[in-house]
PDB file of C-alpha atoms in Angstrom:
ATOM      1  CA  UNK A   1       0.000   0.000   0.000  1.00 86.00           C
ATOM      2  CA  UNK A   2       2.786   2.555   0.415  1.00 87.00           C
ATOM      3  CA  UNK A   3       4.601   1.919  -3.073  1.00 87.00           C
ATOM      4  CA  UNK A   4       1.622   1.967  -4.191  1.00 89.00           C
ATOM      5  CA  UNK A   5       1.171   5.653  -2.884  1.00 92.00           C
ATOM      6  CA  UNK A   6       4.214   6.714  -2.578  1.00 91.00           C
ATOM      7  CA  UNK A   7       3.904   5.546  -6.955  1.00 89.00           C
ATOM      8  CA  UNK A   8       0.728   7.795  -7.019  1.00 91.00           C
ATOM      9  CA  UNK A   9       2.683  10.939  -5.587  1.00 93.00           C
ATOM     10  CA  UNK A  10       5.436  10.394  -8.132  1.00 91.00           C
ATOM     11  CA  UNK A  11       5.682  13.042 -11.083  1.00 90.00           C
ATOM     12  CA  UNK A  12       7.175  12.773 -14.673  1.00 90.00           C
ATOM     13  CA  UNK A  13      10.330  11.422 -14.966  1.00 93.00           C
ATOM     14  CA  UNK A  14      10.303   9.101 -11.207  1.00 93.00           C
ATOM     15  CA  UNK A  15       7.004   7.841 -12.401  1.00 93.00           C
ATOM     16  CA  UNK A  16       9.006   6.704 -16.083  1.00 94.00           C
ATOM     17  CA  UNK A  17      11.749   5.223 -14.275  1.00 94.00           C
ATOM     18  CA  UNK A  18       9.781   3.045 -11.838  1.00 93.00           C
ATOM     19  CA  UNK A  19       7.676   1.671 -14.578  1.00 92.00           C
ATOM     20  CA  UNK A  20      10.804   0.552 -16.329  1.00 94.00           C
ATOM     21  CA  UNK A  21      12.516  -0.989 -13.602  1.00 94.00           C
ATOM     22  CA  UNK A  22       9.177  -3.026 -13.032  1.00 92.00           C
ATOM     23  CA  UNK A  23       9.826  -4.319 -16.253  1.00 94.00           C
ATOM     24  CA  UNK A  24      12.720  -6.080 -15.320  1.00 95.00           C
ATOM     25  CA  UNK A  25      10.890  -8.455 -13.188  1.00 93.00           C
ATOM     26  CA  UNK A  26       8.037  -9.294 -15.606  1.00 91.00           C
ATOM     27  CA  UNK A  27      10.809  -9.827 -18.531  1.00 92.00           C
ATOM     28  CA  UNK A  28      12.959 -11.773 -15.981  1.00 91.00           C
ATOM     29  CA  UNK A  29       9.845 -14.351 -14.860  1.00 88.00           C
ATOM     30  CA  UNK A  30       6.866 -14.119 -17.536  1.00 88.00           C
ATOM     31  CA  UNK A  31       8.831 -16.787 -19.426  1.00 85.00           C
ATOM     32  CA  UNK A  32       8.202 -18.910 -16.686  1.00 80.00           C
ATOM     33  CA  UNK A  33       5.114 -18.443 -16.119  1.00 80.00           C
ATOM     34  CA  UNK A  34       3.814 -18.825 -19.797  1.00 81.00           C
ATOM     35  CA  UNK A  35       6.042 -22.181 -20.211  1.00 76.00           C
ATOM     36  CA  UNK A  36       3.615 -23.113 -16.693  1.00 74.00           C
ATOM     37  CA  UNK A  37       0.259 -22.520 -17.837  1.00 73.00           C
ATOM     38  CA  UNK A  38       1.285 -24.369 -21.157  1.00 76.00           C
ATOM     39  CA  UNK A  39       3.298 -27.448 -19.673  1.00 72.00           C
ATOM     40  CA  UNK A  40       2.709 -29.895 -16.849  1.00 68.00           C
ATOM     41  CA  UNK A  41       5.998 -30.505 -16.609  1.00 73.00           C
ATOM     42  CA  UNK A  42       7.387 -27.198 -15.487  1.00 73.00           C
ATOM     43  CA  UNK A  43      10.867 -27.770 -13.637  1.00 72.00           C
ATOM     44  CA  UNK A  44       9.639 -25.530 -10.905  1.00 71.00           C
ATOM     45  CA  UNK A  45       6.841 -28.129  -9.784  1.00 80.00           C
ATOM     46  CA  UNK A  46       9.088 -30.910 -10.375  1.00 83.00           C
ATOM     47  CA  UNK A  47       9.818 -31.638  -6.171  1.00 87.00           C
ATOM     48  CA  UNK A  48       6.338 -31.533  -5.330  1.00 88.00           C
ATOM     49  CA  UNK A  49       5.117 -34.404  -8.311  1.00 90.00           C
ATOM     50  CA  UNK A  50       8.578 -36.252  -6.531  1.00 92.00           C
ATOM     51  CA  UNK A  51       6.967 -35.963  -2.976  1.00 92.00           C
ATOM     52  CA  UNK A  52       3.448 -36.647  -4.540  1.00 94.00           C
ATOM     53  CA  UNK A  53       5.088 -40.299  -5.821  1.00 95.00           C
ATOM     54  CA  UNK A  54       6.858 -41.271  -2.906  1.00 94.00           C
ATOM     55  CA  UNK A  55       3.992 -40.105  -0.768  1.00 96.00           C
ATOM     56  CA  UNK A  56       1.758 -42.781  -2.760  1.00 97.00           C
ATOM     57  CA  UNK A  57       4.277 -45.178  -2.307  1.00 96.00           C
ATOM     58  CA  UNK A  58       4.883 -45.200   1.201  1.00 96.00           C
ATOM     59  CA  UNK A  59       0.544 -45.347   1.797  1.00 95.00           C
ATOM     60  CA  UNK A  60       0.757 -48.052  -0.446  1.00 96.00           C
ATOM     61  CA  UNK A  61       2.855 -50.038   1.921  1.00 96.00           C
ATOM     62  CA  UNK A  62       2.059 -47.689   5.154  1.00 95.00           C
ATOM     63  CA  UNK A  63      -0.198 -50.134   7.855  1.00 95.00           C
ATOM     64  CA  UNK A  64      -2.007 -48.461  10.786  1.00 94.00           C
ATOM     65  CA  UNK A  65       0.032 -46.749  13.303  1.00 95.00           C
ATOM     66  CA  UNK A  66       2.730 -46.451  11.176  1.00 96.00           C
ATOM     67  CA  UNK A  67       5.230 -43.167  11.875  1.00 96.00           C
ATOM     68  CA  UNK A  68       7.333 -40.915   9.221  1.00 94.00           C
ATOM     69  CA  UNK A  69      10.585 -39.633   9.819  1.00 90.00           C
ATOM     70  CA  UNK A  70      11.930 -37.767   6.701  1.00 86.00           C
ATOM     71  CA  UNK A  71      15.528 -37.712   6.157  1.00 83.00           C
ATOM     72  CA  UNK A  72      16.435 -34.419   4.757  1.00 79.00           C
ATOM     73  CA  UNK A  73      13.866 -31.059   4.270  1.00 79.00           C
ATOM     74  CA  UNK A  74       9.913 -32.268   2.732  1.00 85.00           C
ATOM     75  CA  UNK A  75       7.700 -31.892   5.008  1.00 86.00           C
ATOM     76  CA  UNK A  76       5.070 -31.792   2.512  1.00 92.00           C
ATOM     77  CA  UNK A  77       5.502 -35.542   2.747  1.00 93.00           C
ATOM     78  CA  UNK A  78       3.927 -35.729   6.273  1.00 94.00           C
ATOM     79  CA  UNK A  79       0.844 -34.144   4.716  1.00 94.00           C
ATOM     80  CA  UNK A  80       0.887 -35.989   1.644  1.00 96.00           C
ATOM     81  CA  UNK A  81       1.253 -39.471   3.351  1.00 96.00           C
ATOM     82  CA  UNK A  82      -1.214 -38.197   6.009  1.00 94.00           C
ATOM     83  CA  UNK A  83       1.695 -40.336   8.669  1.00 96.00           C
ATOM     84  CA  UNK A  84       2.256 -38.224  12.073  1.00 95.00           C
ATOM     85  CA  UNK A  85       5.828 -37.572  12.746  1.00 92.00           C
ATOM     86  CA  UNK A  86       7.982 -40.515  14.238  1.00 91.00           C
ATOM     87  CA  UNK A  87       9.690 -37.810  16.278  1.00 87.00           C
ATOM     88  CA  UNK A  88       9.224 -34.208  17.608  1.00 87.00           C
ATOM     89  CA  UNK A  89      11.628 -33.437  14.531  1.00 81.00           C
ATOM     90  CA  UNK A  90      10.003 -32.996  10.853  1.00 79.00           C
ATOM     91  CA  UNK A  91      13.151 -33.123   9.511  1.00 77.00           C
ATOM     92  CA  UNK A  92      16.902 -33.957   9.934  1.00 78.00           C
ATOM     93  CA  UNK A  93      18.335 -30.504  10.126  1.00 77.00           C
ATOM     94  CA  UNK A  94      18.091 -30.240  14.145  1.00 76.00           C
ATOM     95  CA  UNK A  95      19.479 -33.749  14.563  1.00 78.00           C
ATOM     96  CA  UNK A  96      22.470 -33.439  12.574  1.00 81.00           C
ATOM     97  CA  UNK A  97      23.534 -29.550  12.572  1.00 79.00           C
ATOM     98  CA  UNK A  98      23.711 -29.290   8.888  1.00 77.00           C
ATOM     99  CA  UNK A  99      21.701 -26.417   7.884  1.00 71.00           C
ATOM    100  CA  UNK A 100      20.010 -26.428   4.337  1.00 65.00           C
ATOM    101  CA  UNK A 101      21.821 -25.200   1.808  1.00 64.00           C
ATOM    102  CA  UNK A 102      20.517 -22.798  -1.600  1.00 55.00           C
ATOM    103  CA  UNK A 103      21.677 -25.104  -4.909  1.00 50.00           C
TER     104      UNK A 103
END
């Protein structure tokens, strides 16, 4: 709300320059989106079909009162298994020290 005023108190030239600097975002990720909304295979969905299929394999072999402990960072697949937690820890981070990493 306050870019968006402090955009509607801008004169001229300011008002020029912000509109082209909001174009580098839109030319940066449009191409993503477009390749989305025409493909069902777009790379940035491609850890959540992962969980999705391991999810369905673990219910296929899960039995009642079976636990989850995921090694690593998905907690999605606690909801996508609909297993509790093994362990007041959703994921390994805590128990080993590692912290996740941005690759």
């Amino acid at each position: 709300m306050m870019g968006a005023r402090g955009f509607a108190l801008m004169k001229g030239r300011a008002r020029f320059a912000v509109c082209l600097l909001l174009l580098i975002p839109v030319i940066r990720f449009a191409p993503a989106y477009w390749a989305a909304a025409r493909n069902s295979d777009w790379r940035d969905t491609a850890m959540d079909r992962d969980s999705r299929a391991a999810a369905a394999l673990v219910r296929a072999t899960s039995k009642p009162g079976d636990t989850l402990f995921v090694w690593g960072y998905r907690p999605e697949d606690y909801v996508y298994t609909r297993l509790p937690a093994a362990t007041m820890y959703l994921d390994s981070q805590p128990l080993t020290g590692v912290p996740p990493t941005g690759t």
